[in-house]
Each structure stands twice: as C-alpha cells, then as structure tokens.
mmCIF file with all atom_site columns, C-alpha atoms in Angstrom:
data_model
loop_
_atom_site.group_PDB
_atom_site.id
_atom_site.type_symbol
_atom_site.label_atom_id
_atom_site.label_alt_id
_atom_site.label_comp_id
_atom_site.label_asym_id
_atom_site.label_entity_id
_atom_site.label_seq_id
_atom_site.pdbx_PDB_ins_code
_atom_site.Cartn_x
_atom_site.Cartn_y
_atom_site.Cartn_z
_atom_site.occupancy
_atom_site.B_iso_or_equiv
_atom_site.pdbx_formal_charge
_atom_site.auth_seq_id
_atom_site.auth_comp_id
_atom_site.auth_asym_id
_atom_site.auth_atom_id
_atom_site.pdbx_PDB_model_num
ATOM 1   C CA . ALA A 1 1   ? 41.959 60.259 -56.712 1.00 0.00 ? 452  ALA A CA 1
ATOM 2   C CA . GLN A 1 2   ? 43.343 61.205 -53.377 1.00 0.00 ? 453  GLN A CA 1
ATOM 3   C CA . SER A 1 3   ? 46.548 59.711 -52.076 1.00 0.00 ? 454  SER A CA 1
ATOM 4   C CA . VAL A 1 4   ? 49.327 60.379 -49.672 1.00 0.00 ? 455  VAL A CA 1
ATOM 5   C CA . THR A 1 5   ? 53.079 60.120 -50.161 1.00 0.00 ? 456  THR A CA 1
ATOM 6   C CA . GLN A 1 6   ? 55.653 59.823 -47.431 1.00 0.00 ? 457  GLN A CA 1
ATOM 7   C CA . LEU A 1 7   ? 59.139 60.814 -48.529 1.00 0.00 ? 458  LEU A CA 1
ATOM 8   C CA . GLY A 1 8   ? 61.813 58.615 -47.026 1.00 0.00 ? 459  GLY A CA 1
ATOM 9   C CA . SER A 1 9   ? 61.061 55.124 -45.823 1.00 0.00 ? 460  SER A CA 1
ATOM 10  C CA . HIS A 1 10  ? 63.833 55.352 -43.216 1.00 0.00 ? 461  HIS A CA 1
ATOM 11  C CA . VAL A 1 11  ? 64.964 58.386 -41.230 1.00 0.00 ? 462  VAL A CA 1
ATOM 12  C CA . SER A 1 12  ? 67.751 58.428 -38.657 1.00 0.00 ? 463  SER A CA 1
ATOM 13  C CA . VAL A 1 13  ? 68.336 61.256 -36.206 1.00 0.00 ? 464  VAL A CA 1
ATOM 14  C CA . SER A 1 14  ? 70.551 61.710 -33.200 1.00 0.00 ? 465  SER A CA 1
ATOM 15  C CA . GLU A 1 15  ? 68.998 61.916 -29.768 1.00 0.00 ? 466  GLU A CA 1
ATOM 16  C CA . GLY A 1 16  ? 68.130 65.572 -29.111 1.00 0.00 ? 467  GLY A CA 1
ATOM 17  C CA . ALA A 1 17  ? 68.055 66.496 -32.802 1.00 0.00 ? 468  ALA A CA 1
ATOM 18  C CA . LEU A 1 18  ? 65.104 67.756 -34.800 1.00 0.00 ? 469  LEU A CA 1
ATOM 19  C CA . VAL A 1 19  ? 62.732 65.148 -36.183 1.00 0.00 ? 470  VAL A CA 1
ATOM 20  C CA . LEU A 1 20  ? 61.181 65.906 -39.579 1.00 0.00 ? 471  LEU A CA 1
ATOM 21  C CA . LEU A 1 21  ? 58.998 63.350 -41.323 1.00 0.00 ? 472  LEU A CA 1
ATOM 22  C CA . ARG A 1 22  ? 57.519 64.372 -44.651 1.00 0.00 ? 473  ARG A CA 1
ATOM 23  C CA . CYS A 1 23  ? 54.021 63.816 -45.974 1.00 0.00 ? 474  CYS A CA 1
ATOM 24  C CA . ASN A 1 24  ? 52.415 65.172 -49.121 1.00 0.00 ? 475  ASN A CA 1
ATOM 25  C CA . TYR A 1 25  ? 48.861 64.579 -50.217 1.00 0.00 ? 476  TYR A CA 1
ATOM 26  C CA . SER A 1 26  ? 47.155 64.621 -53.556 1.00 0.00 ? 477  SER A CA 1
ATOM 27  C CA . SER A 1 27  ? 43.619 65.954 -53.505 1.00 0.00 ? 478  SER A CA 1
ATOM 28  C CA . SER A 1 28  ? 41.644 68.647 -55.259 1.00 0.00 ? 479  SER A CA 1
ATOM 29  C CA . VAL A 1 29  ? 40.136 69.708 -51.944 1.00 0.00 ? 480  VAL A CA 1
ATOM 30  C CA . PRO A 1 30  ? 41.993 69.856 -48.611 1.00 0.00 ? 481  PRO A CA 1
ATOM 31  C CA . PRO A 1 31  ? 41.230 66.610 -46.842 1.00 0.00 ? 482  PRO A CA 1
ATOM 32  C CA . TYR A 1 32  ? 41.424 65.587 -43.223 1.00 0.00 ? 483  TYR A CA 1
ATOM 33  C CA . LEU A 1 33  ? 44.987 64.622 -42.384 1.00 0.00 ? 484  LEU A CA 1
ATOM 34  C CA . PHE A 1 34  ? 46.417 62.425 -39.685 1.00 0.00 ? 485  PHE A CA 1
ATOM 35  C CA . TRP A 1 35  ? 49.666 61.097 -38.313 1.00 0.00 ? 486  TRP A CA 1
ATOM 36  C CA . TYR A 1 36  ? 49.813 57.724 -36.612 1.00 0.00 ? 487  TYR A CA 1
ATOM 37  C CA . VAL A 1 37  ? 52.642 55.999 -34.775 1.00 0.00 ? 488  VAL A CA 1
ATOM 38  C CA . GLN A 1 38  ? 53.211 52.265 -34.573 1.00 0.00 ? 489  GLN A CA 1
ATOM 39  C CA . TYR A 1 39  ? 55.561 50.732 -32.029 1.00 0.00 ? 490  TYR A CA 1
ATOM 40  C CA . PRO A 1 40  ? 56.895 47.217 -32.673 1.00 0.00 ? 491  PRO A CA 1
ATOM 41  C CA . ASN A 1 41  ? 54.238 44.505 -32.546 1.00 0.00 ? 492  ASN A CA 1
ATOM 42  C CA . GLN A 1 42  ? 51.502 46.993 -31.728 1.00 0.00 ? 493  GLN A CA 1
ATOM 43  C CA . GLY A 1 43  ? 48.601 48.645 -33.505 1.00 0.00 ? 494  GLY A CA 1
ATOM 44  C CA . LEU A 1 44  ? 48.574 52.236 -34.716 1.00 0.00 ? 495  LEU A CA 1
ATOM 45  C CA . GLN A 1 45  ? 48.037 55.111 -32.309 1.00 0.00 ? 496  GLN A CA 1
ATOM 46  C CA . LEU A 1 46  ? 46.798 58.543 -33.319 1.00 0.00 ? 497  LEU A CA 1
ATOM 47  C CA . LEU A 1 47  ? 49.466 61.220 -32.886 1.00 0.00 ? 498  LEU A CA 1
ATOM 48  C CA . LEU A 1 48  ? 47.551 64.198 -34.233 1.00 0.00 ? 499  LEU A CA 1
ATOM 49  C CA . LYS A 1 49  ? 44.930 65.237 -36.744 1.00 0.00 ? 500  LYS A CA 1
ATOM 50  C CA . TYR A 1 50  ? 44.093 68.203 -38.959 1.00 0.00 ? 501  TYR A CA 1
ATOM 51  C CA . THR A 1 51  ? 40.383 68.844 -39.434 1.00 0.00 ? 502  THR A CA 1
ATOM 52  C CA . SER A 1 52  ? 40.311 72.306 -41.085 1.00 0.00 ? 503  SER A CA 1
ATOM 53  C CA . ALA A 1 53  ? 40.814 74.296 -37.910 1.00 0.00 ? 504  ALA A CA 1
ATOM 54  C CA . ALA A 1 54  ? 44.262 75.679 -36.989 1.00 0.00 ? 505  ALA A CA 1
ATOM 55  C CA . THR A 1 55  ? 46.936 74.859 -39.562 1.00 0.00 ? 506  THR A CA 1
ATOM 56  C CA . LEU A 1 56  ? 49.514 74.086 -36.870 1.00 0.00 ? 507  LEU A CA 1
ATOM 57  C CA . VAL A 1 57  ? 48.394 71.011 -35.019 1.00 0.00 ? 508  VAL A CA 1
ATOM 58  C CA . LYS A 1 58  ? 49.906 69.829 -31.768 1.00 0.00 ? 509  LYS A CA 1
ATOM 59  C CA . GLY A 1 59  ? 49.786 66.181 -30.853 1.00 0.00 ? 510  GLY A CA 1
ATOM 60  C CA . ILE A 1 60  ? 50.958 63.826 -28.171 1.00 0.00 ? 511  ILE A CA 1
ATOM 61  C CA . ASN A 1 61  ? 54.568 63.253 -27.094 1.00 0.00 ? 512  ASN A CA 1
ATOM 62  C CA . GLY A 1 62  ? 55.718 66.707 -28.265 1.00 0.00 ? 513  GLY A CA 1
ATOM 63  C CA . PHE A 1 63  ? 54.949 66.177 -31.951 1.00 0.00 ? 514  PHE A CA 1
ATOM 64  C CA . GLU A 1 64  ? 53.314 68.748 -34.166 1.00 0.00 ? 515  GLU A CA 1
ATOM 65  C CA . ALA A 1 65  ? 52.459 69.115 -37.834 1.00 0.00 ? 516  ALA A CA 1
ATOM 66  C CA . GLU A 1 66  ? 51.688 72.043 -40.070 1.00 0.00 ? 517  GLU A CA 1
ATOM 67  C CA . PHE A 1 67  ? 49.148 71.935 -42.859 1.00 0.00 ? 518  PHE A CA 1
ATOM 68  C CA . LYS A 1 68  ? 50.388 73.896 -45.884 1.00 0.00 ? 519  LYS A CA 1
ATOM 69  C CA . LYS A 1 69  ? 47.780 74.054 -48.592 1.00 0.00 ? 520  LYS A CA 1
ATOM 70  C CA . SER A 1 70  ? 50.092 75.707 -51.135 1.00 0.00 ? 521  SER A CA 1
ATOM 71  C CA . GLU A 1 71  ? 52.557 72.846 -50.777 1.00 0.00 ? 522  GLU A CA 1
ATOM 72  C CA . THR A 1 72  ? 49.929 70.118 -50.203 1.00 0.00 ? 523  THR A CA 1
ATOM 73  C CA . SER A 1 73  ? 52.026 69.013 -47.265 1.00 0.00 ? 524  SER A CA 1
ATOM 74  C CA . PHE A 1 74  ? 51.515 67.912 -43.679 1.00 0.00 ? 525  PHE A CA 1
ATOM 75  C CA . HIS A 1 75  ? 55.016 67.320 -42.320 1.00 0.00 ? 526  HIS A CA 1
ATOM 76  C CA . LEU A 1 76  ? 55.520 65.972 -38.805 1.00 0.00 ? 527  LEU A CA 1
ATOM 77  C CA . THR A 1 77  ? 58.122 67.564 -36.544 1.00 0.00 ? 528  THR A CA 1
ATOM 78  C CA . LYS A 1 78  ? 59.505 67.300 -33.048 1.00 0.00 ? 529  LYS A CA 1
ATOM 79  C CA . PRO A 1 79  ? 62.176 69.698 -31.777 1.00 0.00 ? 530  PRO A CA 1
ATOM 80  C CA . SER A 1 80  ? 64.194 67.144 -29.823 1.00 0.00 ? 531  SER A CA 1
ATOM 81  C CA . ALA A 1 81  ? 64.177 63.414 -30.496 1.00 0.00 ? 532  ALA A CA 1
ATOM 82  C CA . HIS A 1 82  ? 64.028 60.901 -27.644 1.00 0.00 ? 533  HIS A CA 1
ATOM 83  C CA . MET A 1 83  ? 65.029 57.264 -27.802 1.00 0.00 ? 534  MET A CA 1
ATOM 84  C CA . SER A 1 84  ? 61.392 56.370 -27.136 1.00 0.00 ? 535  SER A CA 1
ATOM 85  C CA . ASP A 1 85  ? 60.387 58.040 -30.425 1.00 0.00 ? 536  ASP A CA 1
ATOM 86  C CA . ALA A 1 86  ? 61.863 55.173 -32.442 1.00 0.00 ? 537  ALA A CA 1
ATOM 87  C CA . ALA A 1 87  ? 58.884 53.691 -34.287 1.00 0.00 ? 538  ALA A CA 1
ATOM 88  C CA . GLU A 1 88  ? 57.066 53.547 -37.615 1.00 0.00 ? 539  GLU A CA 1
ATOM 89  C CA . TYR A 1 89  ? 55.098 56.658 -38.532 1.00 0.00 ? 540  TYR A CA 1
ATOM 90  C CA . PHE A 1 90  ? 52.200 56.763 -40.961 1.00 0.00 ? 541  PHE A CA 1
ATOM 91  C CA . CYS A 1 91  ? 50.541 59.732 -42.594 1.00 0.00 ? 542  CYS A CA 1
ATOM 92  C CA . ALA A 1 92  ? 46.889 59.246 -43.566 1.00 0.00 ? 543  ALA A CA 1
ATOM 93  C CA . VAL A 1 93  ? 44.303 61.247 -45.492 1.00 0.00 ? 544  VAL A CA 1
ATOM 94  C CA . SER A 1 94  ? 40.533 61.091 -45.614 1.00 0.00 ? 545  SER A CA 1
ATOM 95  C CA . PHE A 1 95  ? 37.923 63.098 -47.434 1.00 0.00 ? 546  PHE A CA 1
ATOM 96  C CA . THR A 1 96  ? 34.749 61.086 -47.239 1.00 0.00 ? 547  THR A CA 1
ATOM 97  C CA . GLY A 1 97  ? 35.090 59.677 -43.754 1.00 0.00 ? 548  GLY A CA 1
ATOM 98  C CA . ASN A 1 98  ? 34.445 56.227 -45.135 1.00 0.00 ? 549  ASN A CA 1
ATOM 99  C CA . GLN A 1 99  ? 37.957 55.484 -46.293 1.00 0.00 ? 550  GLN A CA 1
ATOM 100 C CA . PHE A 1 100 ? 41.366 56.499 -45.064 1.00 0.00 ? 551  PHE A CA 1
ATOM 101 C CA . TYR A 1 101 ? 44.398 56.260 -47.306 1.00 0.00 ? 552  TYR A CA 1
ATOM 102 C CA . PHE A 1 102 ? 47.706 55.572 -45.603 1.00 0.00 ? 553  PHE A CA 1
ATOM 103 C CA . GLY A 1 103 ? 51.204 56.339 -46.748 1.00 0.00 ? 554  GLY A CA 1
ATOM 104 C CA . THR A 1 104 ? 53.756 53.564 -46.877 1.00 0.00 ? 555  THR A CA 1
ATOM 105 C CA . GLY A 1 105 ? 55.296 54.607 -43.595 1.00 0.00 ? 556  GLY A CA 1
ATOM 106 C CA . THR A 1 106 ? 58.571 56.064 -42.342 1.00 0.00 ? 557  THR A CA 1
ATOM 107 C CA . SER A 1 107 ? 60.715 54.140 -39.908 1.00 0.00 ? 558  SER A CA 1
ATOM 108 C CA . LEU A 1 108 ? 62.393 56.483 -37.440 1.00 0.00 ? 559  LEU A CA 1
ATOM 109 C CA . THR A 1 109 ? 65.653 55.444 -35.796 1.00 0.00 ? 560  THR A CA 1
ATOM 110 C CA . VAL A 1 110 ? 67.050 57.517 -32.939 1.00 0.00 ? 561  VAL A CA 1
ATOM 111 C CA . ILE A 1 111 ? 70.808 57.256 -32.447 1.00 0.00 ? 562  ILE A CA 1
ATOM 112 C CA . PRO A 1 112 ? 72.087 57.701 -28.894 1.00 0.00 ? 563  PRO A CA 1
ATOM 113 C CA . ASN B 2 1   ? 39.235 49.270 -21.144 1.00 0.00 ? 1023 ASN B CA 1
ATOM 114 C CA . ALA B 2 2   ? 37.256 50.574 -24.109 1.00 0.00 ? 1024 ALA B CA 1
ATOM 115 C CA . GLY B 2 3   ? 38.742 49.884 -27.489 1.00 0.00 ? 1025 GLY B CA 1
ATOM 116 C CA . VAL B 2 4   ? 39.056 47.467 -30.380 1.00 0.00 ? 1026 VAL B CA 1
ATOM 117 C CA . THR B 2 5   ? 39.815 43.822 -29.677 1.00 0.00 ? 1027 THR B CA 1
ATOM 118 C CA . GLN B 2 6   ? 41.065 41.405 -32.319 1.00 0.00 ? 1028 GLN B CA 1
ATOM 119 C CA . THR B 2 7   ? 41.146 37.640 -32.013 1.00 0.00 ? 1029 THR B CA 1
ATOM 120 C CA . PRO B 2 8   ? 43.251 35.640 -32.536 1.00 0.00 ? 1030 PRO B CA 1
ATOM 121 C CA . LYS B 2 9   ? 46.575 37.467 -32.221 1.00 0.00 ? 1031 LYS B CA 1
ATOM 122 C CA . PHE B 2 10  ? 48.556 34.851 -34.130 1.00 0.00 ? 1032 PHE B CA 1
ATOM 123 C CA . ARG B 2 11  ? 47.599 32.086 -36.528 1.00 0.00 ? 1033 ARG B CA 1
ATOM 124 C CA . VAL B 2 12  ? 49.330 29.718 -38.903 1.00 0.00 ? 1034 VAL B CA 1
ATOM 125 C CA . LEU B 2 13  ? 47.248 28.225 -41.711 1.00 0.00 ? 1035 LEU B CA 1
ATOM 126 C CA . LYS B 2 14  ? 47.951 25.718 -44.410 1.00 0.00 ? 1036 LYS B CA 1
ATOM 127 C CA . THR B 2 15  ? 47.207 26.703 -47.989 1.00 0.00 ? 1037 THR B CA 1
ATOM 128 C CA . GLY B 2 16  ? 43.537 26.114 -48.730 1.00 0.00 ? 1038 GLY B CA 1
ATOM 129 C CA . GLN B 2 17  ? 42.347 26.235 -45.141 1.00 0.00 ? 1039 GLN B CA 1
ATOM 130 C CA . SER B 2 18  ? 39.724 28.707 -44.024 1.00 0.00 ? 1040 SER B CA 1
ATOM 131 C CA . MET B 2 19  ? 39.497 30.938 -40.984 1.00 0.00 ? 1041 MET B CA 1
ATOM 132 C CA . THR B 2 20  ? 37.656 33.893 -39.508 1.00 0.00 ? 1042 THR B CA 1
ATOM 133 C CA . LEU B 2 21  ? 39.189 36.872 -37.768 1.00 0.00 ? 1043 LEU B CA 1
ATOM 134 C CA . LEU B 2 22  ? 37.018 38.608 -35.215 1.00 0.00 ? 1044 LEU B CA 1
ATOM 135 C CA . CYS B 2 23  ? 37.022 42.312 -34.449 1.00 0.00 ? 1045 CYS B CA 1
ATOM 136 C CA . ALA B 2 24  ? 34.977 43.665 -31.551 1.00 0.00 ? 1046 ALA B CA 1
ATOM 137 C CA . GLN B 2 25  ? 34.572 47.290 -30.449 1.00 0.00 ? 1047 GLN B CA 1
ATOM 138 C CA . ASP B 2 26  ? 32.756 48.652 -27.438 1.00 0.00 ? 1048 ASP B CA 1
ATOM 139 C CA . MET B 2 27  ? 32.691 52.354 -28.379 1.00 0.00 ? 1049 MET B CA 1
ATOM 140 C CA . ASN B 2 28  ? 29.426 52.256 -30.339 1.00 0.00 ? 1050 ASN B CA 1
ATOM 141 C CA . HIS B 2 29  ? 31.280 53.281 -33.502 1.00 0.00 ? 1051 HIS B CA 1
ATOM 142 C CA . GLU B 2 30  ? 29.389 53.182 -36.780 1.00 0.00 ? 1052 GLU B CA 1
ATOM 143 C CA . TYR B 2 31  ? 32.328 52.547 -39.086 1.00 0.00 ? 1053 TYR B CA 1
ATOM 144 C CA . MET B 2 32  ? 34.572 49.510 -38.992 1.00 0.00 ? 1054 MET B CA 1
ATOM 145 C CA . TYR B 2 33  ? 37.449 48.527 -41.244 1.00 0.00 ? 1055 TYR B CA 1
ATOM 146 C CA . TRP B 2 34  ? 39.843 45.720 -42.034 1.00 0.00 ? 1056 TRP B CA 1
ATOM 147 C CA . TYR B 2 35  ? 43.340 46.523 -43.249 1.00 0.00 ? 1057 TYR B CA 1
ATOM 148 C CA . ARG B 2 36  ? 46.357 44.425 -44.075 1.00 0.00 ? 1058 ARG B CA 1
ATOM 149 C CA . GLN B 2 37  ? 49.878 45.637 -43.459 1.00 0.00 ? 1059 GLN B CA 1
ATOM 150 C CA . ASP B 2 38  ? 52.781 44.421 -45.554 1.00 0.00 ? 1060 ASP B CA 1
ATOM 151 C CA . PRO B 2 39  ? 56.401 45.627 -45.505 1.00 0.00 ? 1061 PRO B CA 1
ATOM 152 C CA . GLY B 2 40  ? 56.931 48.683 -47.700 1.00 0.00 ? 1062 GLY B CA 1
ATOM 153 C CA . MET B 2 41  ? 53.257 48.924 -48.628 1.00 0.00 ? 1063 MET B CA 1
ATOM 154 C CA . GLY B 2 42  ? 51.711 50.609 -45.630 1.00 0.00 ? 1064 GLY B CA 1
ATOM 155 C CA . LEU B 2 43  ? 48.148 49.720 -44.755 1.00 0.00 ? 1065 LEU B CA 1
ATOM 156 C CA . ARG B 2 44  ? 45.734 48.696 -47.462 1.00 0.00 ? 1066 ARG B CA 1
ATOM 157 C CA . LEU B 2 45  ? 41.994 48.624 -46.956 1.00 0.00 ? 1067 LEU B CA 1
ATOM 158 C CA . ILE B 2 46  ? 40.387 45.231 -47.518 1.00 0.00 ? 1068 ILE B CA 1
ATOM 159 C CA . HIS B 2 47  ? 36.733 45.823 -46.629 1.00 0.00 ? 1069 HIS B CA 1
ATOM 160 C CA . TYR B 2 48  ? 34.811 48.264 -44.524 1.00 0.00 ? 1070 TYR B CA 1
ATOM 161 C CA . SER B 2 49  ? 31.373 48.799 -43.029 1.00 0.00 ? 1071 SER B CA 1
ATOM 162 C CA . VAL B 2 50  ? 29.441 52.005 -42.462 1.00 0.00 ? 1072 VAL B CA 1
ATOM 163 C CA . GLY B 2 51  ? 26.895 50.415 -40.164 1.00 0.00 ? 1073 GLY B CA 1
ATOM 164 C CA . GLU B 2 52  ? 25.295 47.214 -38.963 1.00 0.00 ? 1074 GLU B CA 1
ATOM 165 C CA . GLY B 2 53  ? 24.347 44.980 -41.862 1.00 0.00 ? 1075 GLY B CA 1
ATOM 166 C CA . THR B 2 54  ? 26.448 46.885 -44.419 1.00 0.00 ? 1076 THR B CA 1
ATOM 167 C CA . THR B 2 55  ? 29.771 46.033 -46.027 1.00 0.00 ? 1077 THR B CA 1
ATOM 168 C CA . ALA B 2 56  ? 31.793 47.471 -48.890 1.00 0.00 ? 1078 ALA B CA 1
ATOM 169 C CA . LYS B 2 57  ? 34.953 46.595 -50.782 1.00 0.00 ? 1079 LYS B CA 1
ATOM 170 C CA . GLY B 2 58  ? 38.163 48.460 -50.222 1.00 0.00 ? 1080 GLY B CA 1
ATOM 171 C CA . GLU B 2 59  ? 41.388 48.523 -52.160 1.00 0.00 ? 1081 GLU B CA 1
ATOM 172 C CA . VAL B 2 60  ? 42.315 44.802 -51.938 1.00 0.00 ? 1082 VAL B CA 1
ATOM 173 C CA . PRO B 2 61  ? 39.128 42.760 -51.341 1.00 0.00 ? 1083 PRO B CA 1
ATOM 174 C CA . ASP B 2 62  ? 39.889 39.654 -53.410 1.00 0.00 ? 1084 ASP B CA 1
ATOM 175 C CA . GLY B 2 63  ? 40.081 36.431 -51.408 1.00 0.00 ? 1085 GLY B CA 1
ATOM 176 C CA . TYR B 2 64  ? 38.304 37.913 -48.380 1.00 0.00 ? 1086 TYR B CA 1
ATOM 177 C CA . ASN B 2 65  ? 34.734 38.165 -47.188 1.00 0.00 ? 1087 ASN B CA 1
ATOM 178 C CA . VAL B 2 66  ? 33.261 40.136 -44.300 1.00 0.00 ? 1088 VAL B CA 1
ATOM 179 C CA . SER B 2 67  ? 30.112 40.342 -42.244 1.00 0.00 ? 1089 SER B CA 1
ATOM 180 C CA . ARG B 2 68  ? 28.705 42.907 -39.802 1.00 0.00 ? 1090 ARG B CA 1
ATOM 181 C CA . LEU B 2 69  ? 25.684 41.214 -38.244 1.00 0.00 ? 1091 LEU B CA 1
ATOM 182 C CA . LYS B 2 70  ? 26.068 43.160 -35.013 1.00 0.00 ? 1092 LYS B CA 1
ATOM 183 C CA . LYS B 2 71  ? 27.190 46.763 -34.706 1.00 0.00 ? 1093 LYS B CA 1
ATOM 184 C CA . GLN B 2 72  ? 30.026 45.902 -32.374 1.00 0.00 ? 1094 GLN B CA 1
ATOM 185 C CA . ASN B 2 73  ? 31.495 43.046 -34.418 1.00 0.00 ? 1095 ASN B CA 1
ATOM 186 C CA . PHE B 2 74  ? 33.173 42.920 -37.812 1.00 0.00 ? 1096 PHE B CA 1
ATOM 187 C CA . LEU B 2 75  ? 34.326 39.523 -39.094 1.00 0.00 ? 1097 LEU B CA 1
ATOM 188 C CA . LEU B 2 76  ? 36.931 38.926 -41.788 1.00 0.00 ? 1098 LEU B CA 1
ATOM 189 C CA . GLY B 2 77  ? 36.889 35.536 -43.492 1.00 0.00 ? 1099 GLY B CA 1
ATOM 190 C CA . LEU B 2 78  ? 39.402 33.742 -45.652 1.00 0.00 ? 1100 LEU B CA 1
ATOM 191 C CA . GLU B 2 79  ? 37.668 30.918 -47.501 1.00 0.00 ? 1101 GLU B CA 1
ATOM 192 C CA . SER B 2 80  ? 40.767 29.343 -49.030 1.00 0.00 ? 1102 SER B CA 1
ATOM 193 C CA . ALA B 2 81  ? 43.978 30.784 -47.645 1.00 0.00 ? 1103 ALA B CA 1
ATOM 194 C CA . ALA B 2 82  ? 46.921 31.472 -49.967 1.00 0.00 ? 1104 ALA B CA 1
ATOM 195 C CA . PRO B 2 83  ? 50.550 32.303 -49.107 1.00 0.00 ? 1105 PRO B CA 1
ATOM 196 C CA . SER B 2 84  ? 49.959 35.797 -50.544 1.00 0.00 ? 1106 SER B CA 1
ATOM 197 C CA . GLN B 2 85  ? 47.599 36.406 -47.640 1.00 0.00 ? 1107 GLN B CA 1
ATOM 198 C CA . THR B 2 86  ? 50.423 36.132 -45.142 1.00 0.00 ? 1108 THR B CA 1
ATOM 199 C CA . SER B 2 87  ? 50.262 39.525 -43.474 1.00 0.00 ? 1109 SER B CA 1
ATOM 200 C CA . VAL B 2 88  ? 49.400 41.451 -40.342 1.00 0.00 ? 1110 VAL B CA 1
ATOM 201 C CA . TYR B 2 89  ? 45.722 42.294 -40.236 1.00 0.00 ? 1111 TYR B CA 1
ATOM 202 C CA . PHE B 2 90  ? 44.376 45.321 -38.399 1.00 0.00 ? 1112 PHE B CA 1
ATOM 203 C CA . CYS B 2 91  ? 40.834 46.176 -37.544 1.00 0.00 ? 1113 CYS B CA 1
ATOM 204 C CA . ALA B 2 92  ? 39.793 49.759 -36.845 1.00 0.00 ? 1114 ALA B CA 1
ATOM 205 C CA . SER B 2 93  ? 36.647 51.617 -35.937 1.00 0.00 ? 1115 SER B CA 1
ATOM 206 C CA . SER B 2 94  ? 35.575 55.244 -36.074 1.00 0.00 ? 1116 SER B CA 1
ATOM 207 C CA . THR B 2 95  ? 32.624 57.592 -35.835 1.00 0.00 ? 1117 THR B CA 1
ATOM 208 C CA . SER B 2 96  ? 33.673 60.289 -38.271 1.00 0.00 ? 1118 SER B CA 1
ATOM 209 C CA . ASN B 2 97  ? 36.640 61.865 -40.019 1.00 0.00 ? 1119 ASN B CA 1
ATOM 210 C CA . TYR B 2 98  ? 38.355 62.331 -36.722 1.00 0.00 ? 1120 TYR B CA 1
ATOM 211 C CA . GLY B 2 99  ? 40.571 59.291 -36.630 1.00 0.00 ? 1121 GLY B CA 1
ATOM 212 C CA . TYR B 2 100 ? 40.481 55.607 -36.175 1.00 0.00 ? 1122 TYR B CA 1
ATOM 213 C CA . THR B 2 101 ? 40.913 53.423 -33.126 1.00 0.00 ? 1123 THR B CA 1
ATOM 214 C CA . PHE B 2 102 ? 42.986 50.408 -34.085 1.00 0.00 ? 1124 PHE B CA 1
ATOM 215 C CA . GLY B 2 103 ? 43.165 46.917 -32.698 1.00 0.00 ? 1125 GLY B CA 1
ATOM 216 C CA . SER B 2 104 ? 46.521 45.389 -31.846 1.00 0.00 ? 1126 SER B CA 1
ATOM 217 C CA . GLY B 2 105 ? 46.618 43.225 -34.954 1.00 0.00 ? 1127 GLY B CA 1
ATOM 218 C CA . THR B 2 106 ? 46.518 39.591 -36.031 1.00 0.00 ? 1128 THR B CA 1
ATOM 219 C CA . ARG B 2 107 ? 49.671 38.073 -37.473 1.00 0.00 ? 1129 ARG B CA 1
ATOM 220 C CA . LEU B 2 108 ? 48.683 35.445 -40.045 1.00 0.00 ? 1130 LEU B CA 1
ATOM 221 C CA . THR B 2 109 ? 51.092 33.090 -41.759 1.00 0.00 ? 1131 THR B CA 1
ATOM 222 C CA . VAL B 2 110 ? 49.920 30.856 -44.596 1.00 0.00 ? 1132 VAL B CA 1
ATOM 223 C CA . VAL B 2 111 ? 52.274 27.984 -45.405 1.00 0.00 ? 1133 VAL B CA 1
#
C-alpha cells in the first residue's frame, strides 16, 4: 500500500532562514507527488507537483522540492522564510489518479 | 471565478439530524472527492467519484453517503449525524494525476 509520512508536525524557523519540510513516501513504484499549503480557515492550494519529469520541481512563492528515488523522499525547501509562509503544509502522493493520500501535515511557524 | 464551491461554510447539527453538503465545480473535471480534516490526522478520503453517476468508497466512508447525478455537482449526506463527525469537510476535483482543486471547506459541528 502506498502512503506518505511527514516528519515533524511542527517546524519553527526564523525569518530569512532556510525552510525544510520533510516528506517520505512508501510505494513500490515512484508515484506522483505533491505539496499543498493551507492558510488558516482556507482550503488547500497546490504549491508544486512531481510528475516524473525533472526531479527538482519549482513551485509558487519560492518553494521547491527534490524527488529522490533512492531515499523515497520529496522534501520541500525554501532558501529564505518570510512571515507570510506561516501555514500548514501537506505532502500528498497518488499513483492511480483516483485517490490521493495525504500526510498528516506540518505546521510552519516563522519567528520574526 | 472558476473553481470549487462548497455550501454551506458552517453548520451546527444536533446528534441524529441529517444534512447534505453541496460541492459544485465549473471546470468540467471528471473526478470529485470528499475529504474530512481532523487535527493531527491530515485529510482522509470519505468518498469519491470518477464521473457522472459513479461513486466509490474511500478510507472513511461509514456514516456518509454521496451522489453525483450531474457532472458538476457532488453531494455528501449525513443521514444521522454523530459527534464523531464534527470536522472540516473539503471537496476537491481533478482531471488527472496533476493535482486537485479544493473548495474552501465546510466546518461542521455536531452537538
């Protein structure tokens, strides 16, 4: 069965510091991988997606993620955190296209 | 604006009452989904549909029913609400493996 694990339910970084949010997947075949962001009292917005093209994927708001098959990982990074990046981030995986499996989320706090 | 619209945005029910949540999309997407979001548990799939007239169970379908009579609409029903169904419900739609479009959510409290 495929699943996705997000390491760290809460991450705090200082403004201007590197953001690193971790995601590992469990699947016998590389799936499609996604990162979503959720701001308070809002729905989820797509940040970026991996669909078997380039392994380094660039998304919106300066975020990027690298697909590493050997590590079954798809970690999300941003070189310099902004206050506006404070939100909940979800990693998601899909293989069939009919069902997406979401991680439990990582809450990012940015300290001024 | 094109997207996914959920109604209502907030609702309080008494235990045993019934209600229907409506999801409407205007992007001509084939797939539609209902998720619930609970603290520390991420999003869990309740039911989904791969096309008009089709529905399928997801990870946590018990206590819910769905219908997709029109391609653009996906209804989620609670026949007899229970406090365990207190949650935030999200609808989403998609055309492929290339990501969902989510609605803004319905916050349901069952007392």
